[in-house]
């Protein structure tokens, strides 16, 4: 699975409060599987400037947010401890819906030669949808982990998984992803002490 990265998106306390408690173990499973296989993990989170000086009032999603939310001082913007970054894992902050918005994610992916994006996060109709559409237009290979994504609207979640994402990439469960031949082969490769495989 050379060139693959797992993007864990918006797994912050405030976002996770809007999805069922049964969701988080699936995202945590994806994270553990990627770490075990030495697949790079990129944590993407929403972070706005103090006072929301980077948000225009006409923005229907962000313009109405209280200005203390999703800033550096907001406790609700913290990563859930079950899926928090470990030392050495990349953290990318964005200031709109897509994982690519307002940051250097695309440059990081290019510099690390990461062309296959495995996506997990909340919400399916928010960051997952926006990132799938942009990544597809940028010619990335896309895999969406269906059970590691969630939305407060289950009908929207299912429609996006079945009718939209399948036209732009692959949709599989976390367990199916961890059992793919490329994933299994990577697990059998010798590991260096820093957790990366010796052969890429």
mmCIF file of N, CA and C in Angstrom, residues 38-179:
data_model
loop_
_atom_site.group_PDB
_atom_site.id
_atom_site.type_symbol
_atom_site.label_atom_id
_atom_site.label_comp_id
_atom_site.label_asym_id
_atom_site.label_seq_id
_atom_site.Cartn_x
_atom_site.Cartn_y
_atom_site.Cartn_z
ATOM 1 N N UNK A 38 2.112 0.526 9.827
ATOM 2 C CA UNK A 38 3.062 1.561 9.451
ATOM 3 C C UNK A 38 2.553 2.515 8.403
ATOM 4 N N UNK A 39 1.241 2.598 8.260
ATOM 5 C CA UNK A 39 0.642 3.523 7.301
ATOM 6 C C UNK A 39 0.591 4.913 7.919
ATOM 7 N N UNK A 40 1.044 5.940 7.229
ATOM 8 C CA UNK A 40 1.013 7.290 7.790
ATOM 9 C C UNK A 40 -0.401 7.724 8.159
ATOM 10 N N UNK A 41 -0.514 8.386 9.291
ATOM 11 C CA UNK A 41 -1.790 8.901 9.766
ATOM 12 C C UNK A 41 -1.707 10.421 9.803
ATOM 13 N N UNK A 42 -2.715 11.067 9.231
ATOM 14 C CA UNK A 42 -2.813 12.521 9.273
ATOM 15 C C UNK A 42 -4.118 12.878 9.966
ATOM 16 N N UNK A 43 -4.009 13.613 11.060
ATOM 17 C CA UNK A 43 -5.168 14.047 11.816
ATOM 18 C C UNK A 43 -5.563 15.445 11.320
ATOM 19 N N UNK A 44 -6.785 15.576 10.884
ATOM 20 C CA UNK A 44 -7.280 16.856 10.362
ATOM 21 C C UNK A 44 -8.340 17.393 11.314
ATOM 22 N N UNK A 45 -8.225 18.660 11.684
ATOM 23 C CA UNK A 45 -9.162 19.235 12.642
ATOM 24 C C UNK A 45 -9.500 20.668 12.268
ATOM 25 N N UNK A 46 -10.692 21.085 12.675
ATOM 26 C CA UNK A 46 -11.129 22.453 12.461
ATOM 27 C C UNK A 46 -10.533 23.357 13.536
ATOM 28 N N UNK A 47 -9.885 24.424 13.097
ATOM 29 C CA UNK A 47 -9.388 25.431 14.041
ATOM 30 C C UNK A 47 -9.519 26.811 13.400
ATOM 31 N N UNK A 48 -10.264 27.688 14.081
ATOM 32 C CA UNK A 48 -10.476 29.046 13.603
ATOM 33 C C UNK A 48 -9.668 30.017 14.455
ATOM 34 N N UNK A 49 -9.404 31.179 13.908
ATOM 35 C CA UNK A 49 -8.642 32.192 14.636
ATOM 36 C C UNK A 49 -9.468 32.762 15.788
ATOM 37 N N UNK A 50 -8.770 33.251 16.782
ATOM 38 C CA UNK A 50 -9.438 33.890 17.915
ATOM 39 C C UNK A 50 -10.343 35.012 17.428
ATOM 40 N N UNK A 51 -11.586 35.005 17.905
ATOM 41 C CA UNK A 51 -12.545 36.002 17.439
ATOM 42 C C UNK A 51 -13.112 35.714 16.073
ATOM 43 N N UNK A 52 -12.717 34.590 15.481
ATOM 44 C CA UNK A 52 -13.179 34.191 14.142
ATOM 45 C C UNK A 52 -12.926 35.274 13.094
ATOM 46 N N UNK A 53 -11.740 35.868 13.170
ATOM 47 C CA UNK A 53 -11.384 36.896 12.192
ATOM 48 C C UNK A 53 -11.202 36.327 10.787
ATOM 49 N N UNK A 54 -11.144 35.002 10.669
ATOM 50 C CA UNK A 54 -11.016 34.364 9.356
ATOM 51 C C UNK A 54 -12.354 33.854 8.829
ATOM 52 N N UNK A 55 -13.457 34.295 9.447
ATOM 53 C CA UNK A 55 -14.790 33.851 9.041
ATOM 54 C C UNK A 55 -15.627 35.051 8.632
ATOM 55 N N UNK A 56 -16.206 34.984 7.430
ATOM 56 C CA UNK A 56 -17.093 36.062 6.984
ATOM 57 C C UNK A 56 -18.518 35.773 7.452
ATOM 58 N N UNK A 57 -19.257 36.800 7.881
ATOM 59 C CA UNK A 57 -20.630 36.587 8.368
ATOM 60 C C UNK A 57 -21.557 35.928 7.351
ATOM 61 N N UNK A 58 -21.260 36.070 6.063
ATOM 62 C CA UNK A 58 -22.169 35.482 5.071
ATOM 63 C C UNK A 58 -21.973 33.975 4.911
ATOM 64 N N UNK A 59 -20.946 33.431 5.532
ATOM 65 C CA UNK A 59 -20.755 31.985 5.496
ATOM 66 C C UNK A 59 -21.822 31.334 6.365
ATOM 67 N N UNK A 60 -22.716 30.552 5.756
ATOM 68 C CA UNK A 60 -23.877 30.029 6.469
ATOM 69 C C UNK A 60 -23.506 29.040 7.574
ATOM 70 N N UNK A 61 -22.405 28.355 7.425
ATOM 71 C CA UNK A 61 -22.016 27.364 8.435
ATOM 72 C C UNK A 61 -21.208 28.009 9.556
ATOM 73 N N UNK A 62 -20.185 28.753 9.192
ATOM 74 C CA UNK A 62 -19.279 29.287 10.203
ATOM 75 C C UNK A 62 -19.640 30.691 10.677
ATOM 76 N N UNK A 63 -20.366 31.422 9.855
ATOM 77 C CA UNK A 63 -20.670 32.811 10.195
ATOM 78 C C UNK A 63 -21.548 32.968 11.418
ATOM 79 N N UNK A 64 -22.345 31.944 11.752
ATOM 80 C CA UNK A 64 -23.243 32.041 12.892
ATOM 81 C C UNK A 64 -22.694 31.386 14.158
ATOM 82 N N UNK A 65 -21.492 30.830 14.089
ATOM 83 C CA UNK A 65 -20.907 30.171 15.260
ATOM 84 C C UNK A 65 -20.493 31.203 16.312
ATOM 85 N N UNK A 66 -20.730 30.947 17.579
ATOM 86 C CA UNK A 66 -20.149 31.798 18.626
ATOM 87 C C UNK A 66 -18.632 31.855 18.460
ATOM 88 N N UNK A 67 -18.063 33.017 18.644
ATOM 89 C CA UNK A 67 -16.664 33.237 18.269
ATOM 90 C C UNK A 67 -15.640 32.568 19.177
ATOM 91 N N UNK A 68 -16.090 31.882 20.207
ATOM 92 C CA UNK A 68 -15.132 31.146 21.035
ATOM 93 C C UNK A 68 -14.990 29.697 20.606
ATOM 94 N N UNK A 69 -15.875 29.241 19.728
ATOM 95 C CA UNK A 69 -15.856 27.834 19.339
ATOM 96 C C UNK A 69 -14.769 27.530 18.316
ATOM 97 N N UNK A 70 -14.168 26.367 18.465
ATOM 98 C CA UNK A 70 -13.149 25.851 17.548
ATOM 99 C C UNK A 70 -11.963 26.785 17.399
ATOM 100 N N UNK A 71 -11.650 27.477 18.469
ATOM 101 C CA UNK A 71 -10.410 28.251 18.537
ATOM 102 C C UNK A 71 -9.395 27.463 19.351
ATOM 103 N N UNK A 72 -8.206 27.984 19.442
ATOM 104 C CA UNK A 72 -7.145 27.294 20.169
ATOM 105 C C UNK A 72 -7.477 27.106 21.648
ATOM 106 N N UNK A 73 -8.351 27.973 22.193
ATOM 107 C CA UNK A 73 -8.693 27.917 23.619
ATOM 108 C C UNK A 73 -9.975 27.133 23.906
ATOM 109 N N UNK A 74 -10.604 26.577 22.886
ATOM 110 C CA UNK A 74 -11.880 25.887 23.064
ATOM 111 C C UNK A 74 -11.639 24.433 23.464
ATOM 112 N N UNK A 75 -12.055 24.005 24.662
ATOM 113 C CA UNK A 75 -11.862 22.608 25.071
ATOM 114 C C UNK A 75 -12.570 21.622 24.140
ATOM 115 N N UNK A 76 -13.692 22.040 23.562
ATOM 116 C CA UNK A 76 -14.433 21.158 22.672
ATOM 117 C C UNK A 76 -13.740 20.890 21.356
ATOM 118 N N UNK A 77 -12.705 21.677 21.052
ATOM 119 C CA UNK A 77 -11.962 21.478 19.811
ATOM 120 C C UNK A 77 -10.850 20.450 19.954
ATOM 121 N N UNK A 78 -10.676 19.935 21.166
ATOM 122 C CA UNK A 78 -9.620 18.942 21.392
ATOM 123 C C UNK A 78 -9.968 17.617 20.730
ATOM 124 N N UNK A 79 -8.941 16.866 20.358
ATOM 125 C CA UNK A 79 -9.148 15.509 19.841
ATOM 126 C C UNK A 79 -9.662 14.612 20.959
ATOM 127 N N UNK A 80 -10.546 13.696 20.595
ATOM 128 C CA UNK A 80 -10.959 12.694 21.573
ATOM 129 C C UNK A 80 -9.737 11.852 21.943
ATOM 130 N N UNK A 81 -9.544 11.560 23.218
ATOM 131 C CA UNK A 81 -8.331 10.836 23.615
ATOM 132 C C UNK A 81 -8.181 9.462 22.977
ATOM 133 N N UNK A 82 -9.282 8.821 22.578
ATOM 134 C CA UNK A 82 -9.192 7.498 21.958
ATOM 135 C C UNK A 82 -8.602 7.540 20.556
ATOM 136 N N UNK A 83 -8.605 8.728 19.941
ATOM 137 C CA UNK A 83 -8.093 8.857 18.572
ATOM 138 C C UNK A 83 -7.135 10.043 18.474
ATOM 139 N N UNK A 84 -6.508 10.387 19.573
ATOM 140 C CA UNK A 84 -5.606 11.542 19.601
ATOM 141 C C UNK A 84 -4.289 11.216 18.902
ATOM 142 N N UNK A 85 -3.638 12.220 18.326
ATOM 143 C CA UNK A 85 -2.360 11.984 17.645
ATOM 144 C C UNK A 85 -1.278 11.496 18.604
ATOM 145 N N UNK A 86 -0.438 10.623 18.103
ATOM 146 C CA UNK A 86 0.759 10.222 18.814
ATOM 147 C C UNK A 86 1.942 11.016 18.295
ATOM 148 N N UNK A 87 3.015 10.982 19.040
ATOM 149 C CA UNK A 87 4.227 11.677 18.610
ATOM 150 C C UNK A 87 4.653 11.169 17.239
ATOM 151 N N UNK A 88 4.937 12.096 16.354
ATOM 152 C CA UNK A 88 5.360 11.748 15.007
ATOM 153 C C UNK A 88 4.246 11.734 13.983
ATOM 154 N N UNK A 89 2.984 11.765 14.435
ATOM 155 C CA UNK A 89 1.865 11.805 13.494
ATOM 156 C C UNK A 89 1.520 13.252 13.156
ATOM 157 N N UNK A 90 1.208 13.466 11.895
ATOM 158 C CA UNK A 90 0.938 14.819 11.426
ATOM 159 C C UNK A 90 -0.441 15.300 11.862
ATOM 160 N N UNK A 91 -0.509 16.572 12.223
ATOM 161 C CA UNK A 91 -1.774 17.236 12.526
ATOM 162 C C UNK A 91 -1.912 18.418 11.581
ATOM 163 N N UNK A 92 -3.035 18.484 10.882
ATOM 164 C CA UNK A 92 -3.300 19.566 9.936
ATOM 165 C C UNK A 92 -4.591 20.249 10.353
ATOM 166 N N UNK A 93 -4.541 21.561 10.502
ATOM 167 C CA UNK A 93 -5.739 22.324 10.836
ATOM 168 C C UNK A 93 -6.315 22.960 9.580
ATOM 169 N N UNK A 94 -7.634 22.959 9.504
ATOM 170 C CA UNK A 94 -8.319 23.579 8.365
ATOM 171 C C UNK A 94 -9.325 24.585 8.912
ATOM 172 N N UNK A 95 -9.758 25.508 8.048
ATOM 173 C CA UNK A 95 -10.654 26.567 8.525
ATOM 174 C C UNK A 95 -11.972 26.648 7.753
ATOM 175 N N UNK A 96 -12.234 25.596 6.982
ATOM 176 C CA UNK A 96 -13.542 25.460 6.333
ATOM 177 C C UNK A 96 -13.914 23.980 6.380
ATOM 178 N N UNK A 97 -14.774 23.522 5.505
ATOM 179 C CA UNK A 97 -15.267 22.153 5.600
ATOM 180 C C UNK A 97 -14.234 21.124 5.125
ATOM 181 N N UNK A 98 -13.700 21.304 3.939
ATOM 182 C CA UNK A 98 -12.801 20.322 3.351
ATOM 183 C C UNK A 98 -11.497 20.195 4.138
ATOM 184 N N UNK A 99 -10.935 18.995 4.135
ATOM 185 C CA UNK A 99 -9.640 18.780 4.782
ATOM 186 C C UNK A 99 -8.535 19.587 4.129
ATOM 187 N N UNK A 100 -8.741 20.029 2.895
ATOM 188 C CA UNK A 100 -7.728 20.785 2.166
ATOM 189 C C UNK A 100 -7.821 22.302 2.400
ATOM 190 N N UNK A 101 -8.829 22.765 3.134
ATOM 191 C CA UNK A 101 -9.124 24.202 3.196
ATOM 192 C C UNK A 101 -8.203 24.947 4.147
ATOM 193 N N UNK A 102 -7.466 25.911 3.607
ATOM 194 C CA UNK A 102 -6.690 26.833 4.427
ATOM 195 C C UNK A 102 -5.448 26.234 5.059
ATOM 196 N N UNK A 103 -4.854 25.225 4.417
ATOM 197 C CA UNK A 103 -3.660 24.606 4.994
ATOM 198 C C UNK A 103 -2.745 24.070 3.894
ATOM 199 N N UNK A 104 -1.708 23.355 4.322
ATOM 200 C CA UNK A 104 -0.727 22.822 3.368
ATOM 201 C C UNK A 104 -0.851 21.314 3.188
ATOM 202 N N UNK A 105 -2.069 20.770 3.372
ATOM 203 C CA UNK A 105 -2.255 19.326 3.244
ATOM 204 C C UNK A 105 -1.821 18.817 1.875
ATOM 205 N N UNK A 106 -2.223 19.507 0.836
ATOM 206 C CA UNK A 106 -1.870 19.040 -0.507
ATOM 207 C C UNK A 106 -0.350 19.012 -0.693
ATOM 208 N N UNK A 107 0.335 20.007 -0.160
ATOM 209 C CA UNK A 107 1.795 20.042 -0.263
ATOM 210 C C UNK A 107 2.429 18.895 0.518
ATOM 211 N N UNK A 108 1.880 18.590 1.700
ATOM 212 C CA UNK A 108 2.390 17.479 2.505
ATOM 213 C C UNK A 108 2.223 16.161 1.759
ATOM 214 N N UNK A 109 1.046 15.942 1.197
ATOM 215 C CA UNK A 109 0.795 14.707 0.454
ATOM 216 C C UNK A 109 1.752 14.570 -0.721
ATOM 217 N N UNK A 110 1.976 15.655 -1.416
ATOM 218 C CA UNK A 110 2.894 15.632 -2.562
ATOM 219 C C UNK A 110 4.322 15.340 -2.104
ATOM 220 N N UNK A 111 4.739 16.005 -1.036
ATOM 221 C CA UNK A 111 6.114 15.839 -0.555
ATOM 222 C C UNK A 111 6.374 14.422 -0.066
ATOM 223 N N UNK A 112 5.354 13.786 0.497
ATOM 224 C CA UNK A 112 5.497 12.419 1.000
ATOM 225 C C UNK A 112 5.079 11.360 -0.016
ATOM 226 N N UNK A 113 4.728 11.801 -1.225
ATOM 227 C CA UNK A 113 4.300 10.899 -2.299
ATOM 228 C C UNK A 113 3.131 10.024 -1.864
ATOM 229 N N UNK A 114 2.150 10.664 -1.220
ATOM 230 C CA UNK A 114 0.949 9.977 -0.759
ATOM 231 C C UNK A 114 -0.178 10.258 -1.742
ATOM 232 N N UNK A 115 -0.577 9.242 -2.481
ATOM 233 C CA UNK A 115 -1.562 9.418 -3.550
ATOM 234 C C UNK A 115 -2.863 8.666 -3.309
ATOM 235 N N UNK A 116 -2.896 7.836 -2.280
ATOM 236 C CA UNK A 116 -4.099 7.068 -1.937
ATOM 237 C C UNK A 116 -4.567 7.512 -0.563
ATOM 238 N N UNK A 117 -5.735 8.140 -0.500
ATOM 239 C CA UNK A 117 -6.261 8.678 0.743
ATOM 240 C C UNK A 117 -7.365 7.768 1.267
ATOM 241 N N UNK A 118 -7.185 7.307 2.489
ATOM 242 C CA UNK A 118 -8.194 6.514 3.181
ATOM 243 C C UNK A 118 -8.864 7.449 4.179
ATOM 244 N N UNK A 119 -10.173 7.638 4.034
ATOM 245 C CA UNK A 119 -10.877 8.691 4.768
ATOM 246 C C UNK A 119 -11.783 8.134 5.845
ATOM 247 N N UNK A 120 -11.711 8.765 7.011
ATOM 248 C CA UNK A 120 -12.593 8.444 8.133
ATOM 249 C C UNK A 120 -12.859 9.736 8.886
ATOM 250 N N UNK A 121 -14.100 9.920 9.368
ATOM 251 C CA UNK A 121 -14.366 11.127 10.140
ATOM 252 C C UNK A 121 -15.831 11.487 10.190
ATOM 253 N N UNK A 122 -16.086 12.603 10.802
ATOM 254 C CA UNK A 122 -17.440 13.135 10.939
ATOM 255 C C UNK A 122 -17.434 14.604 10.504
ATOM 256 N N UNK A 123 -18.406 14.999 9.791
ATOM 257 C CA UNK A 123 -19.578 14.215 9.433
ATOM 258 C C UNK A 123 -19.483 13.759 7.973
ATOM 259 N N UNK A 124 -20.227 12.690 7.676
ATOM 260 C CA UNK A 124 -20.222 12.172 6.314
ATOM 261 C C UNK A 124 -20.662 13.234 5.314
ATOM 262 N N UNK A 125 -21.674 14.026 5.703
ATOM 263 C CA UNK A 125 -22.175 15.066 4.819
ATOM 264 C C UNK A 125 -21.412 16.366 4.919
ATOM 265 N N UNK A 126 -20.345 16.389 5.719
ATOM 266 C CA UNK A 126 -19.528 17.586 5.883
ATOM 267 C C UNK A 126 -18.136 17.368 5.334
ATOM 268 N N UNK A 127 -17.177 17.158 6.236
ATOM 269 C CA UNK A 127 -15.785 17.055 5.807
ATOM 270 C C UNK A 127 -15.540 15.851 4.903
ATOM 271 N N UNK A 128 -16.232 14.747 5.136
ATOM 272 C CA UNK A 128 -15.984 13.572 4.290
ATOM 273 C C UNK A 128 -16.432 13.861 2.856
ATOM 274 N N UNK A 129 -17.634 14.381 2.706
ATOM 275 C CA UNK A 129 -18.138 14.712 1.373
ATOM 276 C C UNK A 129 -17.245 15.732 0.673
ATOM 277 N N UNK A 130 -16.933 16.826 1.342
ATOM 278 C CA UNK A 130 -16.126 17.878 0.716
ATOM 279 C C UNK A 130 -14.742 17.370 0.334
ATOM 280 N N UNK A 131 -14.164 16.544 1.191
ATOM 281 C CA UNK A 131 -12.819 16.042 0.917
ATOM 282 C C UNK A 131 -12.833 15.021 -0.210
ATOM 283 N N UNK A 132 -13.847 14.157 -0.250
ATOM 284 C CA UNK A 132 -13.961 13.199 -1.355
ATOM 285 C C UNK A 132 -14.054 13.939 -2.685
ATOM 286 N N UNK A 133 -14.903 14.932 -2.762
ATOM 287 C CA UNK A 133 -15.089 15.650 -4.028
ATOM 288 C C UNK A 133 -13.808 16.353 -4.455
ATOM 289 N N UNK A 134 -13.133 17.019 -3.510
ATOM 290 C CA UNK A 134 -11.909 17.728 -3.879
ATOM 291 C C UNK A 134 -10.787 16.753 -4.208
ATOM 292 N N UNK A 135 -10.661 15.694 -3.427
ATOM 293 C CA UNK A 135 -9.608 14.717 -3.693
ATOM 294 C C UNK A 135 -9.808 14.041 -5.049
ATOM 295 N N UNK A 136 -11.042 13.770 -5.393
ATOM 296 C CA UNK A 136 -11.322 13.158 -6.698
ATOM 297 C C UNK A 136 -10.921 14.105 -7.829
ATOM 298 N N UNK A 137 -11.222 15.379 -7.671
ATOM 299 C CA UNK A 137 -10.850 16.357 -8.696
ATOM 300 C C UNK A 137 -9.339 16.532 -8.797
ATOM 301 N N UNK A 138 -8.626 16.215 -7.698
ATOM 302 C CA UNK A 138 -7.165 16.315 -7.691
ATOM 303 C C UNK A 138 -6.495 14.988 -8.072
ATOM 304 N N UNK A 139 -7.314 14.012 -8.481
ATOM 305 C CA UNK A 139 -6.824 12.726 -8.997
ATOM 306 C C UNK A 139 -6.195 11.825 -7.942
ATOM 307 N N UNK A 140 -6.603 11.971 -6.691
ATOM 308 C CA UNK A 140 -6.168 11.019 -5.671
ATOM 309 C C UNK A 140 -6.990 9.740 -5.766
ATOM 310 N N UNK A 141 -6.380 8.631 -5.414
ATOM 311 C CA UNK A 141 -7.128 7.398 -5.196
ATOM 312 C C UNK A 141 -7.808 7.513 -3.833
ATOM 313 N N UNK A 142 -9.071 7.121 -3.751
ATOM 314 C CA UNK A 142 -9.858 7.357 -2.540
ATOM 315 C C UNK A 142 -10.469 6.057 -2.037
ATOM 316 N N UNK A 143 -10.336 5.835 -0.744
ATOM 317 C CA UNK A 143 -11.068 4.777 -0.052
ATOM 318 C C UNK A 143 -11.791 5.417 1.119
ATOM 319 N N UNK A 144 -13.079 5.180 1.230
ATOM 320 C CA UNK A 144 -13.869 5.677 2.355
ATOM 321 C C UNK A 144 -14.215 4.505 3.259
ATOM 322 N N UNK A 145 -13.903 4.650 4.540
ATOM 323 C CA UNK A 145 -14.236 3.615 5.518
ATOM 324 C C UNK A 145 -15.643 3.876 6.026
ATOM 325 N N UNK A 146 -16.580 3.069 5.569
ATOM 326 C CA UNK A 146 -17.997 3.360 5.784
ATOM 327 C C UNK A 146 -18.387 3.404 7.256
ATOM 328 N N UNK A 147 -17.864 2.486 8.051
ATOM 329 C CA UNK A 147 -18.236 2.464 9.465
ATOM 330 C C UNK A 147 -17.391 3.402 10.312
ATOM 331 N N UNK A 148 -16.353 3.982 9.728
ATOM 332 C CA UNK A 148 -15.534 4.972 10.421
ATOM 333 C C UNK A 148 -15.910 6.386 10.002
ATOM 334 N N UNK A 149 -17.061 6.513 9.363
ATOM 335 C CA UNK A 149 -17.674 7.802 9.071
ATOM 336 C C UNK A 149 -19.059 7.811 9.711
ATOM 337 N N UNK A 150 -19.546 8.984 10.054
ATOM 338 C CA UNK A 150 -20.863 9.063 10.687
ATOM 339 C C UNK A 150 -21.469 10.430 10.420
ATOM 340 N N UNK A 151 -22.796 10.467 10.496
ATOM 341 C CA UNK A 151 -23.526 11.706 10.289
ATOM 342 C C UNK A 151 -24.780 11.670 11.162
ATOM 343 N N UNK A 152 -25.190 12.833 11.631
ATOM 344 C CA UNK A 152 -26.404 12.863 12.452
ATOM 345 C C UNK A 152 -27.646 12.513 11.639
ATOM 346 N N UNK A 153 -27.539 12.583 10.312
ATOM 347 C CA UNK A 153 -28.628 12.205 9.411
ATOM 348 C C UNK A 153 -28.285 10.852 8.775
ATOM 349 N N UNK A 154 -28.820 9.752 9.300
ATOM 350 C CA UNK A 154 -28.442 8.427 8.772
ATOM 351 C C UNK A 154 -28.832 8.216 7.316
ATOM 352 N N UNK A 155 -29.921 8.830 6.862
ATOM 353 C CA UNK A 155 -30.318 8.677 5.461
ATOM 354 C C UNK A 155 -29.307 9.342 4.533
ATOM 355 N N UNK A 156 -28.844 10.533 4.915
ATOM 356 C CA UNK A 156 -27.814 11.210 4.125
ATOM 357 C C UNK A 156 -26.540 10.388 4.111
ATOM 358 N N UNK A 157 -26.177 9.861 5.261
ATOM 359 C CA UNK A 157 -24.976 9.020 5.370
ATOM 360 C C UNK A 157 -25.026 7.868 4.367
ATOM 361 N N UNK A 158 -26.140 7.154 4.338
ATOM 362 C CA UNK A 158 -26.261 5.996 3.451
ATOM 363 C C UNK A 158 -26.279 6.402 1.978
ATOM 364 N N UNK A 159 -26.961 7.504 1.681
ATOM 365 C CA UNK A 159 -27.012 7.967 0.289
ATOM 366 C C UNK A 159 -25.627 8.338 -0.223
ATOM 367 N N UNK A 160 -24.867 9.037 0.590
ATOM 368 C CA UNK A 160 -23.517 9.435 0.177
ATOM 369 C C UNK A 160 -22.620 8.215 -0.009
ATOM 370 N N UNK A 161 -22.678 7.284 0.914
ATOM 371 C CA UNK A 161 -21.845 6.090 0.799
ATOM 372 C C UNK A 161 -22.186 5.280 -0.447
ATOM 373 N N UNK A 162 -23.468 5.098 -0.709
ATOM 374 C CA UNK A 162 -23.899 4.184 -1.761
ATOM 375 C C UNK A 162 -24.003 4.820 -3.140
ATOM 376 N N UNK A 163 -24.351 6.104 -3.192
ATOM 377 C CA UNK A 163 -24.646 6.729 -4.479
ATOM 378 C C UNK A 163 -23.624 7.776 -4.933
ATOM 379 N N UNK A 164 -22.863 8.316 -4.013
ATOM 380 C CA UNK A 164 -21.934 9.400 -4.364
ATOM 381 C C UNK A 164 -20.481 8.944 -4.275
ATOM 382 N N UNK A 165 -20.092 8.416 -3.126
ATOM 383 C CA UNK A 165 -18.687 8.066 -2.928
ATOM 384 C C UNK A 165 -18.248 6.912 -3.811
ATOM 385 N N UNK A 166 -19.140 5.967 -4.095
ATOM 386 C CA UNK A 166 -18.770 4.822 -4.926
ATOM 387 C C UNK A 166 -18.462 5.223 -6.364
ATOM 388 N N UNK A 167 -18.893 6.408 -6.767
ATOM 389 C CA UNK A 167 -18.589 6.895 -8.117
ATOM 390 C C UNK A 167 -17.213 7.556 -8.182
ATOM 391 N N UNK A 168 -16.603 7.773 -7.032
ATOM 392 C CA UNK A 168 -15.328 8.486 -6.982
ATOM 393 C C UNK A 168 -14.215 7.698 -6.309
ATOM 394 N N UNK A 169 -14.559 6.567 -5.730
ATOM 395 C CA UNK A 169 -13.552 5.760 -5.059
ATOM 396 C C UNK A 169 -14.148 4.460 -4.574
ATOM 397 N N UNK A 170 -13.527 3.913 -3.571
ATOM 398 C CA UNK A 170 -13.934 2.628 -3.012
ATOM 399 C C UNK A 170 -14.540 2.868 -1.636
ATOM 400 N N UNK A 171 -15.599 2.156 -1.317
ATOM 401 C CA UNK A 171 -16.241 2.243 -0.004
ATOM 402 C C UNK A 171 -16.196 0.866 0.627
ATOM 403 N N UNK A 172 -15.520 0.754 1.763
ATOM 404 C CA UNK A 172 -15.386 -0.523 2.458
ATOM 405 C C UNK A 172 -15.502 -0.283 3.960
ATOM 406 N N UNK A 173 -15.722 -1.341 4.709
ATOM 407 C CA UNK A 173 -15.680 -1.221 6.163
ATOM 408 C C UNK A 173 -14.217 -1.202 6.622
ATOM 409 N N UNK A 174 -14.027 -0.809 7.855
ATOM 410 C CA UNK A 174 -12.672 -0.796 8.404
ATOM 411 C C UNK A 174 -12.062 -2.189 8.392
ATOM 412 N N UNK A 175 -12.846 -3.192 8.753
ATOM 413 C CA UNK A 175 -12.337 -4.564 8.778
ATOM 414 C C UNK A 175 -11.984 -5.046 7.383
ATOM 415 N N UNK A 176 -12.803 -4.703 6.378
ATOM 416 C CA UNK A 176 -12.499 -5.085 4.999
ATOM 417 C C UNK A 176 -11.206 -4.420 4.531
ATOM 418 N N UNK A 177 -11.023 -3.163 4.901
ATOM 419 C CA UNK A 177 -9.787 -2.457 4.535
ATOM 420 C C UNK A 177 -8.570 -3.149 5.149
ATOM 421 N N UNK A 178 -8.669 -3.526 6.418
ATOM 422 C CA UNK A 178 -7.539 -4.143 7.112
ATOM 423 C C UNK A 178 -7.229 -5.539 6.584
ATOM 424 N N UNK A 179 -8.160 -6.136 5.832
ATOM 425 C CA UNK A 179 -7.943 -7.478 5.291
ATOM 426 C C UNK A 179 -7.552 -7.475 3.820
#
